mmCIF file of C-alpha atoms in Angstrom:
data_model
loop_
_atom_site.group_PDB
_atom_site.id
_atom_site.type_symbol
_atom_site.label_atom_id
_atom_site.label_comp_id
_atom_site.label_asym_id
_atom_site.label_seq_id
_atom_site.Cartn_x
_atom_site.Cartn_y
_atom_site.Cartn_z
ATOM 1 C CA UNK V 1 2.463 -5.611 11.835
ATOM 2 C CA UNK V 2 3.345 -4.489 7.790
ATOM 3 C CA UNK V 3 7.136 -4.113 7.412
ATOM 4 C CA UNK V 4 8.033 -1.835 4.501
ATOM 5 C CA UNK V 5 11.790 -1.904 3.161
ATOM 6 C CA UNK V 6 12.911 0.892 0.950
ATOM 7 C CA UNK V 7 15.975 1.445 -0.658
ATOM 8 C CA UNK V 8 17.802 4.760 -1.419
ATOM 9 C CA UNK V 9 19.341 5.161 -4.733
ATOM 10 C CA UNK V 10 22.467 6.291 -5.325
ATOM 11 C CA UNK V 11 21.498 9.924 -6.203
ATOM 12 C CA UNK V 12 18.492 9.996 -3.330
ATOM 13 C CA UNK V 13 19.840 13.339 -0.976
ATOM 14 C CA UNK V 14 17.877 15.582 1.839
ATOM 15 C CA UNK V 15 16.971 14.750 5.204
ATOM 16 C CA UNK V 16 15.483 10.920 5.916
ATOM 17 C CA UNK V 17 11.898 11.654 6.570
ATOM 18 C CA UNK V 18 11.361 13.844 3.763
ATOM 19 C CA UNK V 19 12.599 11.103 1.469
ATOM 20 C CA UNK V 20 10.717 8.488 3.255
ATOM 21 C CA UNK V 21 7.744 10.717 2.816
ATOM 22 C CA UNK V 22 8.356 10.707 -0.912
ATOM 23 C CA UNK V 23 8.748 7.076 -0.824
ATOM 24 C CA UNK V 24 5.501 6.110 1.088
ATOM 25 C CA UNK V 25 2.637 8.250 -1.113
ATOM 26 C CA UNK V 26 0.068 6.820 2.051
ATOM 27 C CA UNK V 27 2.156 7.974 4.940
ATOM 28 C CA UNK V 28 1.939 11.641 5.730
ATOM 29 C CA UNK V 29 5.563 13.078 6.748
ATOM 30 C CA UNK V 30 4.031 13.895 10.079
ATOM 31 C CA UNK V 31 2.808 9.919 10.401
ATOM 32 C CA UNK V 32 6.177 9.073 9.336
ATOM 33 C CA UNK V 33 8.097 11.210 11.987
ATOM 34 C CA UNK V 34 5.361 9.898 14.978
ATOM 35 C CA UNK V 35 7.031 6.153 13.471
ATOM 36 C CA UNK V 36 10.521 7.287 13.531
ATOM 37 C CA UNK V 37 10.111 8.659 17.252
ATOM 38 C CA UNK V 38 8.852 5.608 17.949
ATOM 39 C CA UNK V 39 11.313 3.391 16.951
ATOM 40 C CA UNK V 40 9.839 1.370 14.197
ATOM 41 C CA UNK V 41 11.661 2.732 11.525
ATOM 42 C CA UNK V 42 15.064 1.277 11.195
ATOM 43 C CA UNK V 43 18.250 0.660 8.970
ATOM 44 C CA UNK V 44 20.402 -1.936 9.957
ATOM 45 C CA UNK V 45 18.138 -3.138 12.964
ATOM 46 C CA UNK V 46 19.100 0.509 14.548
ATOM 47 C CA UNK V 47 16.226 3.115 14.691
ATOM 48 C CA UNK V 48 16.729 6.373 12.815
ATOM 49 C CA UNK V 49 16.095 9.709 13.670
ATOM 50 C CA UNK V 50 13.576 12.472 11.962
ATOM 51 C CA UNK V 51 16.749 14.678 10.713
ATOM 52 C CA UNK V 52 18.980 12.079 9.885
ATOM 53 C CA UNK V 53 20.054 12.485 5.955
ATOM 54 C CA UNK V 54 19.309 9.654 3.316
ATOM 55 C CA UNK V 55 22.434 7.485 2.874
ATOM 56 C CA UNK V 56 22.532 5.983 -0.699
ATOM 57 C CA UNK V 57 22.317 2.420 -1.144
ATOM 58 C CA UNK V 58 20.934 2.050 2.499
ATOM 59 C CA UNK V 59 17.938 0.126 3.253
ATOM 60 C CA UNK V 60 15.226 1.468 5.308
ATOM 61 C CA UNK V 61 12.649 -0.769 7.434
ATOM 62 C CA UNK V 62 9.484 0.697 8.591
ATOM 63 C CA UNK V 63 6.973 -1.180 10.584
ATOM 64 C CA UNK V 64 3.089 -0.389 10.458
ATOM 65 C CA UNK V 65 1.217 -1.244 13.424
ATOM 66 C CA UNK V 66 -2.020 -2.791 12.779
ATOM 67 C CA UNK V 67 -4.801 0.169 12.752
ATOM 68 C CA UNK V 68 -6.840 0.258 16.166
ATOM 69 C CA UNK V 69 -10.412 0.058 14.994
ATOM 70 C CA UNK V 70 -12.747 3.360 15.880
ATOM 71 C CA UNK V 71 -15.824 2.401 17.166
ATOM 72 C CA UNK V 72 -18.657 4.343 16.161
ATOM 73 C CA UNK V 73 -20.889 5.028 18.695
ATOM 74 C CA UNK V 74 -24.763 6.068 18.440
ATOM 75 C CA UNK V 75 -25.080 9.310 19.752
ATOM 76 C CA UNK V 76 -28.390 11.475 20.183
ATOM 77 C CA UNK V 77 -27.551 14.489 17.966
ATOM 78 C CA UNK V 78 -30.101 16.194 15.824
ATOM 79 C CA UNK V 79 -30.650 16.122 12.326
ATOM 80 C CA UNK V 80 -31.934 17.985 9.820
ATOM 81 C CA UNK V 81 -34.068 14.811 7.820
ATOM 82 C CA UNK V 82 -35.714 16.108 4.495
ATOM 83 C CA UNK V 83 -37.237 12.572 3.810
ATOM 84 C CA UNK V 84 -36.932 9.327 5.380
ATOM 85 C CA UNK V 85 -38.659 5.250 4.550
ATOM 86 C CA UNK V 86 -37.670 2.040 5.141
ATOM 87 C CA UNK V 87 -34.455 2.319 2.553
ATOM 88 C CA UNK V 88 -33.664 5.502 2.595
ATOM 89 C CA UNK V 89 -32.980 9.201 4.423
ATOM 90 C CA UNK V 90 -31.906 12.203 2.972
ATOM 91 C CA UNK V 91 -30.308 14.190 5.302
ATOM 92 C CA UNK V 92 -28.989 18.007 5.666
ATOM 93 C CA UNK V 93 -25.934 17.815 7.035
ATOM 94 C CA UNK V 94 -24.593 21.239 8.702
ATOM 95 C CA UNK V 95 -21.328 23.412 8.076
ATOM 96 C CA UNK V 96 -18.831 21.809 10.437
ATOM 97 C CA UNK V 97 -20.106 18.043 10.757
ATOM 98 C CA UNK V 98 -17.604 15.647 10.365
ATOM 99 C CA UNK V 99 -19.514 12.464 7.938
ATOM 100 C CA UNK V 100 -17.783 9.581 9.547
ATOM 101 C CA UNK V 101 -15.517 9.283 12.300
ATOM 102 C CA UNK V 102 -11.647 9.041 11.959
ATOM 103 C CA UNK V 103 -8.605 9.969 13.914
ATOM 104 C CA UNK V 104 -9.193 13.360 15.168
ATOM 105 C CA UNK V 105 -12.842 13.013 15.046
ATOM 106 C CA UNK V 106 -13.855 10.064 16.516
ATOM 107 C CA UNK V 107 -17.378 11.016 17.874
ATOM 108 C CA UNK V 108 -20.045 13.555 17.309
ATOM 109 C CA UNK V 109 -20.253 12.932 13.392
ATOM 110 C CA UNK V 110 -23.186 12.509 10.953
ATOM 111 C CA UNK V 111 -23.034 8.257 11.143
ATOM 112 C CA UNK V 112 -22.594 8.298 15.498
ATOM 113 C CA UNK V 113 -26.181 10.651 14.879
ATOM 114 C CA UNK V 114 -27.388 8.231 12.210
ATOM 115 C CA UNK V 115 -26.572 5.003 14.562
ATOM 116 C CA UNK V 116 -28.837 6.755 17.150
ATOM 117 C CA UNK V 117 -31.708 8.081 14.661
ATOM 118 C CA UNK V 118 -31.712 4.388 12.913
ATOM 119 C CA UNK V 119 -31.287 2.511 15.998
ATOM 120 C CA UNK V 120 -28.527 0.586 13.887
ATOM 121 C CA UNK V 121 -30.510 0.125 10.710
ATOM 122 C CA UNK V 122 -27.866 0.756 8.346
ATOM 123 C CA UNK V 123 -26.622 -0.717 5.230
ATOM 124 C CA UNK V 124 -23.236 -2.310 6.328
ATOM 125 C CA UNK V 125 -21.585 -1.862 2.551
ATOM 126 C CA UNK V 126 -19.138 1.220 4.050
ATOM 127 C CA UNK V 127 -18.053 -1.077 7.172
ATOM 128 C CA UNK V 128 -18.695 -0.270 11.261
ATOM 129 C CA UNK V 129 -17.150 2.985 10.732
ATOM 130 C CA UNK V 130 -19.301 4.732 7.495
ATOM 131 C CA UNK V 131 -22.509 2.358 7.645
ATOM 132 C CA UNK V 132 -25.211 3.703 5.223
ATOM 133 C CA UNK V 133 -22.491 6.131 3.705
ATOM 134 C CA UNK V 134 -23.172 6.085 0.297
ATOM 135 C CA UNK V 135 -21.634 9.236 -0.673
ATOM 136 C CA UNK V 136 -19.649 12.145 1.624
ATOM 137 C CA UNK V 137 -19.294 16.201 1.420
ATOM 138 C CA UNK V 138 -16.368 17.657 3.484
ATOM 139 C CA UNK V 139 -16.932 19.045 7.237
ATOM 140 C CA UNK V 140 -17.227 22.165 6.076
ATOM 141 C CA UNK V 141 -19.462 22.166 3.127
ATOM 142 C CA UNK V 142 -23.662 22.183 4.258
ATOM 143 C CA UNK V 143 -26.406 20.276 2.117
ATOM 144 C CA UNK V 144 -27.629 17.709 1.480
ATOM 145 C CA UNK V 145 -26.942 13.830 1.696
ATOM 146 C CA UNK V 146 -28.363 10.402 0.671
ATOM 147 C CA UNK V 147 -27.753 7.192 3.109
ATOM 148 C CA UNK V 148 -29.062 3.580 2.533
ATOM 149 C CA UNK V 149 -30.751 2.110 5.438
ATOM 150 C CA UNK V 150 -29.792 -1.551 3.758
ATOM 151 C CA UNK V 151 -27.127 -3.229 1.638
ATOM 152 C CA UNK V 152 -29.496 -3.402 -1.703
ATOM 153 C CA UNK V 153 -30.342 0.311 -1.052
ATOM 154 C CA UNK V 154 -26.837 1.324 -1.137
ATOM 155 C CA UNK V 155 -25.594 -0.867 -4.054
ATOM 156 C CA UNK V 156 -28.442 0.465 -6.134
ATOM 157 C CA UNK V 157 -27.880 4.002 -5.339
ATOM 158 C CA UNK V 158 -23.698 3.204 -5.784
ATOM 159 C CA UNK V 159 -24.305 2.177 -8.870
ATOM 160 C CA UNK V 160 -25.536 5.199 -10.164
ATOM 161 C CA UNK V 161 -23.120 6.864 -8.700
ATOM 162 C CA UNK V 162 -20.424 4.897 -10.236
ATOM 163 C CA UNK V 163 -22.742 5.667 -14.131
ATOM 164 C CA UNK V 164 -22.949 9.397 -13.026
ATOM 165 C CA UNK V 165 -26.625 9.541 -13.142
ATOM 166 C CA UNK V 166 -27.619 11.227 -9.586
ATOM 167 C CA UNK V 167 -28.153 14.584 -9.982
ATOM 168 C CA UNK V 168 -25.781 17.061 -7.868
ATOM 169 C CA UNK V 169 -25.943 21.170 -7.634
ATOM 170 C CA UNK V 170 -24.321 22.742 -5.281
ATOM 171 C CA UNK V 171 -23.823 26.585 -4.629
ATOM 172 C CA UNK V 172 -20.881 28.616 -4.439
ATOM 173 C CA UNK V 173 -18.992 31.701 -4.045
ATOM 174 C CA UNK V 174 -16.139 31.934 -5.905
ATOM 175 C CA UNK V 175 -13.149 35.045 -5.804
ATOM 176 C CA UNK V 176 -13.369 37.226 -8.892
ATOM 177 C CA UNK V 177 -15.456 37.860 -11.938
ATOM 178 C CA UNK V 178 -16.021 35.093 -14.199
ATOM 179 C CA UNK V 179 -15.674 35.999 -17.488
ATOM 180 C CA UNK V 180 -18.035 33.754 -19.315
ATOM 181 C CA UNK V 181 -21.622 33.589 -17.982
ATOM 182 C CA UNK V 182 -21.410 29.818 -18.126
ATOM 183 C CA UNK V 183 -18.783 26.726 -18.535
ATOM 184 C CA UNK V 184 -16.768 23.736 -17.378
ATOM 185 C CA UNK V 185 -13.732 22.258 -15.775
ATOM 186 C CA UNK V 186 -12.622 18.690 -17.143
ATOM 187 C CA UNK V 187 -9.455 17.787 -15.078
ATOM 188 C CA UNK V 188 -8.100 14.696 -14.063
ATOM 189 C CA UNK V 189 -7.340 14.907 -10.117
ATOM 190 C CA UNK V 190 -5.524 12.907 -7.430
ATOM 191 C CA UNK V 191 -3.680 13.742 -4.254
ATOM 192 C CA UNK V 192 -1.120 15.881 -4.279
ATOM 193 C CA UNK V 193 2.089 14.848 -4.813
ATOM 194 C CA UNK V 194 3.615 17.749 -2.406
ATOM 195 C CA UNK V 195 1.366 17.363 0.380
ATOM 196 C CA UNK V 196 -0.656 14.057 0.560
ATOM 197 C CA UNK V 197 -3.641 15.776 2.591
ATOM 198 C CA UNK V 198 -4.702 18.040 -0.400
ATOM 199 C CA UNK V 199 -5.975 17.524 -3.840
ATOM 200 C CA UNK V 200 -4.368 18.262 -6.994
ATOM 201 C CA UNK V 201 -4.799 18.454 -10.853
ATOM 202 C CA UNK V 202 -2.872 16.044 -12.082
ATOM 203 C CA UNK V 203 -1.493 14.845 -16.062
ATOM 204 C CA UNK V 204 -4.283 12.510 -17.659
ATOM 205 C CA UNK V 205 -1.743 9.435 -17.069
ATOM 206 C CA UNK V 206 -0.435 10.153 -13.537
ATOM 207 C CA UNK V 207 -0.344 7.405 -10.767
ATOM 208 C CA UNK V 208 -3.739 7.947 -9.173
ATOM 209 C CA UNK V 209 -5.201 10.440 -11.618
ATOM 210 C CA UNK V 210 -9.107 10.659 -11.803
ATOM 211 C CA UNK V 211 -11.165 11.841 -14.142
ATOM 212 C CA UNK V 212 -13.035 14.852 -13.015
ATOM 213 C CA UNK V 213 -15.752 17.083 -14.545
ATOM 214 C CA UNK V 214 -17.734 19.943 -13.285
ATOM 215 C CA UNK V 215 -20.377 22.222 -15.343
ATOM 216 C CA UNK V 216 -20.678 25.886 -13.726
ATOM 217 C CA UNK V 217 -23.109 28.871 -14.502
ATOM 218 C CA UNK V 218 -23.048 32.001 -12.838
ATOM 219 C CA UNK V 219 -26.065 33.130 -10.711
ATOM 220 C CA UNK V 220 -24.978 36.892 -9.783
ATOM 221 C CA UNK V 221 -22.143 38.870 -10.035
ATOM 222 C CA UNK V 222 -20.446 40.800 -6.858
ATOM 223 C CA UNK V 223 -18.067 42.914 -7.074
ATOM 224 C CA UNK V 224 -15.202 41.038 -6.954
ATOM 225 C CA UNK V 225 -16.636 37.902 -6.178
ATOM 226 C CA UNK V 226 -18.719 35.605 -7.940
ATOM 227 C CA UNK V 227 -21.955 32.970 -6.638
ATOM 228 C CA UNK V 228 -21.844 30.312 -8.925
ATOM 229 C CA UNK V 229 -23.956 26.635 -9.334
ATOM 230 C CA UNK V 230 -21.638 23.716 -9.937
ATOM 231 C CA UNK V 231 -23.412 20.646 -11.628
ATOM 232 C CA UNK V 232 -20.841 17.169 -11.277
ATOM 233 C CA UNK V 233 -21.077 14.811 -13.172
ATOM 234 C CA UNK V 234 -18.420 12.780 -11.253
ATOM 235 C CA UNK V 235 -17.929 13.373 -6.907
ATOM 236 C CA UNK V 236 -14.102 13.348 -6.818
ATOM 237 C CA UNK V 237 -12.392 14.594 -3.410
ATOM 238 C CA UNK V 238 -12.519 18.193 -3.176
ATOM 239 C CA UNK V 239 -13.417 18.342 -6.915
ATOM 240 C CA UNK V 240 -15.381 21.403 -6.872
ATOM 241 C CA UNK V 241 -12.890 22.729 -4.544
ATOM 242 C CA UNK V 242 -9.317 22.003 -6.670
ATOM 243 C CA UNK V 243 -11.604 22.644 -9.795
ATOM 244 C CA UNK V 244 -12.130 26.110 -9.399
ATOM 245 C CA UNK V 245 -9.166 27.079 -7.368
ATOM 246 C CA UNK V 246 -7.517 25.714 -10.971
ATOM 247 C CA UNK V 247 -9.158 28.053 -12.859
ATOM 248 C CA UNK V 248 -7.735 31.161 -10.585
ATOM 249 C CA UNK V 249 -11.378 31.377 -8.620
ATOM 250 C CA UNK V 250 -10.618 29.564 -5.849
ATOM 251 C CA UNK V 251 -13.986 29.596 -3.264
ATOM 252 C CA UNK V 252 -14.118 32.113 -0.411
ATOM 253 C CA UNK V 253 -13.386 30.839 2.835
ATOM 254 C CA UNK V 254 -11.549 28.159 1.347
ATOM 255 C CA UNK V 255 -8.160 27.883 3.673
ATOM 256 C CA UNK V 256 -6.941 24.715 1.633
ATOM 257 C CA UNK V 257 -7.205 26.070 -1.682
ATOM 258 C CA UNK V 258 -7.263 29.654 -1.493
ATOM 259 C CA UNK V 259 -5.552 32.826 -1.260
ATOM 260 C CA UNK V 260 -3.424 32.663 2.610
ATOM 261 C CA UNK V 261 -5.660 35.642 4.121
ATOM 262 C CA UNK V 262 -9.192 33.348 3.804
ATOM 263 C CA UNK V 263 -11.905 34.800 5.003
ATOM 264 C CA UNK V 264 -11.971 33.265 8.380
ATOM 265 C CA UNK V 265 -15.818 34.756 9.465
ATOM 266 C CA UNK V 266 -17.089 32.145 6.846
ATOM 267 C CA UNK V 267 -15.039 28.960 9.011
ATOM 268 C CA UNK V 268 -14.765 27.525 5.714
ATOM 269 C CA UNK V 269 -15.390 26.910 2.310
ATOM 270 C CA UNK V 270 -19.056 28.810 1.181
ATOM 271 C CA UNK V 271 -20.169 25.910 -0.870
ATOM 272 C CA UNK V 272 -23.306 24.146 -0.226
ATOM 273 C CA UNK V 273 -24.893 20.831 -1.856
ATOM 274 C CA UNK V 274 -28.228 22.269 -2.889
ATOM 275 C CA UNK V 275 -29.936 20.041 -5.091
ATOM 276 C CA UNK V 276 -30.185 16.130 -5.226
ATOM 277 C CA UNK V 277 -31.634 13.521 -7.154
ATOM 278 C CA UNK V 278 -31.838 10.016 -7.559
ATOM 279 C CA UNK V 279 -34.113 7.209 -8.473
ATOM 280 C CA UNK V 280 -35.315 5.300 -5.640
ATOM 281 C CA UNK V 281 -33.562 1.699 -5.313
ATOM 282 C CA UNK V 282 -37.121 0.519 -4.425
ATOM 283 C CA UNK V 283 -39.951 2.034 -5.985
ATOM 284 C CA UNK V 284 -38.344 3.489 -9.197
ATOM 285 C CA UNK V 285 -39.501 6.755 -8.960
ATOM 286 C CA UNK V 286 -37.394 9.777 -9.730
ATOM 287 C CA UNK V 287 -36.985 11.726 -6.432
ATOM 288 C CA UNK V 288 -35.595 15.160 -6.421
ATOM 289 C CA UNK V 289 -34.669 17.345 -3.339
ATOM 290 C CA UNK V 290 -34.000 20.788 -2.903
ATOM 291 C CA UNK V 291 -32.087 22.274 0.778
ATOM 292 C CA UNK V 292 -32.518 26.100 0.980
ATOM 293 C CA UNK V 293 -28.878 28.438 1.397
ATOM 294 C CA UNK V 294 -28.071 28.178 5.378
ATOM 295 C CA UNK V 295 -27.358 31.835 6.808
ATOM 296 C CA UNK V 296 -24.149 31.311 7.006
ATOM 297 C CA UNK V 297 -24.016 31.789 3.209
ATOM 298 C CA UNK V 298 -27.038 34.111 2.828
ATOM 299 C CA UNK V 299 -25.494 35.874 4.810
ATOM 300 C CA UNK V 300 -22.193 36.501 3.364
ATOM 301 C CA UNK V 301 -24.319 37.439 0.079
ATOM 302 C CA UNK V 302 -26.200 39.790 1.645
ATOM 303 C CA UNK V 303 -22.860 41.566 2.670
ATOM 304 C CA UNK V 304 -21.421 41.533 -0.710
ATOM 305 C CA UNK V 305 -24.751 42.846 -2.314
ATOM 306 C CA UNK V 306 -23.816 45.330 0.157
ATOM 307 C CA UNK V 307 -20.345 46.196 -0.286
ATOM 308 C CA UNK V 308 -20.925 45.787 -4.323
ATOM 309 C CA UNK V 309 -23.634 48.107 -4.216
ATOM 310 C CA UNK V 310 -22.046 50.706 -2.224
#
C-alpha cells in the first residue's frame, strides 16, 4: 500500500475532499471520497470525513491500496476484420465498444474479442490488460483500428506513431457553419484541471500539456450543422473532440464536450475513424484502408439533408 502525505498551507480553505482532490491531479474526487469512507485517509492517525473543512498547517495521510489486476478474458464476440496476417489485423470497431477493459467495463471489449479471435496471439507491449493495443478510439467513436499480433509488430507500428507518419481521417459532424471551407487546430491539451475525467486546452507550458494538431476540411454544409474530415497528425485523448469543441463547433452527440441538450438519438459523439494507413512492420509496403460511414451516422445525414432542405 502507497501512503501519500499532504500538507495544507496556511491560506488552503473549502471542504477536505475538494482540496484533496486538487492536491492529488490522479485521484478523481469521487475516488477520493470512496478512500475517505473507507478509512484510509487520515490526519493525526484519525480518519476524516468527506465534508470535513481543510485545517491549515494539518497533514493529511492517504493510503492507496494496491490495484486488483482485471483479467481479460477471451470472449467469442464478433468482429468486423478488414484485413488480417500473421502480424497484423485491422479491425472495425463499432459505436459503443469499450477497447480494453477497466473498472466499469471489465468484459465484453474489443481485446476480451481479440483474445478469442487470436487464440492469445497478441503482442504483449500494452500488458495482460491492452495486448496488441497499439493505438485506441473512445467507446463511442466507430472505425477503424490497427493491432499487432507480436511485440516487433507493435514497436514498428509505435514508432510511427510516436514520428506521426500513419495516416488518420476520420469523419465528423460538427454544430454550426464553418466559416472557412478548410483549416486547423494547433493546441496543446491535457486533462482538465476542473474535472480530471475530461480533456482540456491547456497554456503551451502547463504541467501535462501536449502538443496537439488537427487539419479539417469541410465535406457539406447543413443547415446549422456541419460534416467535416479531420486529418491528425498527432492521436491525443479526445483531441478531435476538445479540438473542435475549442473552436465553438463542438461535435453532435457529444455529451462531454457539447452543448447540455446533446442529441441523445446519436448515443454519442458522430465521429468515425474512416481512413487508415500505415506501412507494414513486415513487408514494407504502404497499406491503406478505407471503413464506409455506419448508419448510425448516414443516417443522421440523411435527416439533416432533410431538415436543411426543407
Amino acid at each position: 500500500m502507497e501512503r501519500l502525505e499532504l500538507t495544507a498551507a496556511p491560506g488552503d480553505s473549502g471542504r477536505l475532499d475538494a482540496w484533496l482532490a486538487g492536491q492529488c491531479p490522479t485521484l478523481s474526487r469521487s475516488a477520493l471520497q470512496n478512500l475517505i469512507e473507507q478509512g484510509l485517509v487520515t490526519c493525526g492517525g484519525a480518519p476524516v470525513n468527506k465534508k470535513d473543512k481543510v485545517a491549515p498547517g494539518k497533514v493529511y495521510a492517504i493510503d492507496l491500496p494496491d490495484p486488483q489486476p482485471i483479467e481479460a478474458r477471451p470472449q467469442n464476440i464478433p468482429l468486423d476484420i478488414v484485413y488480417e496476417d500473421d502480424d497484423l489485423l485491422v479491425v472495425n470497431k463499432p459505436k459503443g465498444m469499450v477497447v480494453h477493459p477497466a473498472p466499469g467495463n471489465p468484459d465484453g471489449t474489443l481485446v476480451n474479442a481479440l483474445l478469442y479471435h487470436c487464440a492469445g496471439q497478441l503482442s504483449g507491449i500494452g500488458g495482460a490488460i491492452r495486448p496488441g493495443i497499439v493505438h485506441r478510439i473512445d467507446k463511442d467513436t466507430s472505425g477503424l483500428l490497427v493491432v499487432a499480433k507480436n511485440d516487433a509488430a507493435h514497436q514498428a507500428l509505435s514508432a510511427q506513431m510516436s514520428v506521426h507518419s500513419i495516416h488518420r481521417v476520420y469523419h465528423a459532424v460538427v454544430y454550426g457553419n464553418l466559416k472557412e471551407d478548410e483549416g486547423f487546430v494547433e493546441k496543446w491539451l491535457g486533462r482538465d484541471p476542473r474535472d480530471r475525467k475530461k480533456m482540456a486546452v491547456l497554456a503551451e507550458n502547463a504541467a501535462g500539456a501536449k502538443y496537439a494538431y488537427t487539419g479539417w476540411q469541410v465535406l457539406e454544409r447543413c443547415g446549422n450543422f456541419t460534416y467535416i474530415a479531420c486529418k491528425l497528425k498527432t492521436g491525443r485523448t479526445h483531441q478531435i473532440r476538445v479540438h473542435m469543441a475549442s473552436t465553438g463547433h463542438p461535435l453532435a452527440g457529444d455529451a462531454v464536450y457539447g452543448p447540455k441538450n446533446c442529441i441523445k438519438s446519436l448515443n454519442g459523439q458522430c465521429l468515425h475513424a474512416k481512413e487508415l494507413g500505415f506501412v507494414h512492420p513486415q513487408t514494407g509496403e504502404w497499406m491503406q484502408f478505407d471503413s464506409p460511414l455506419p448508419p448510425y451516422f448516414t443516417e443522421f445525414l440523411t435527416r439533416l439533408r432533410k431538415e436543411h432542405r426543407a
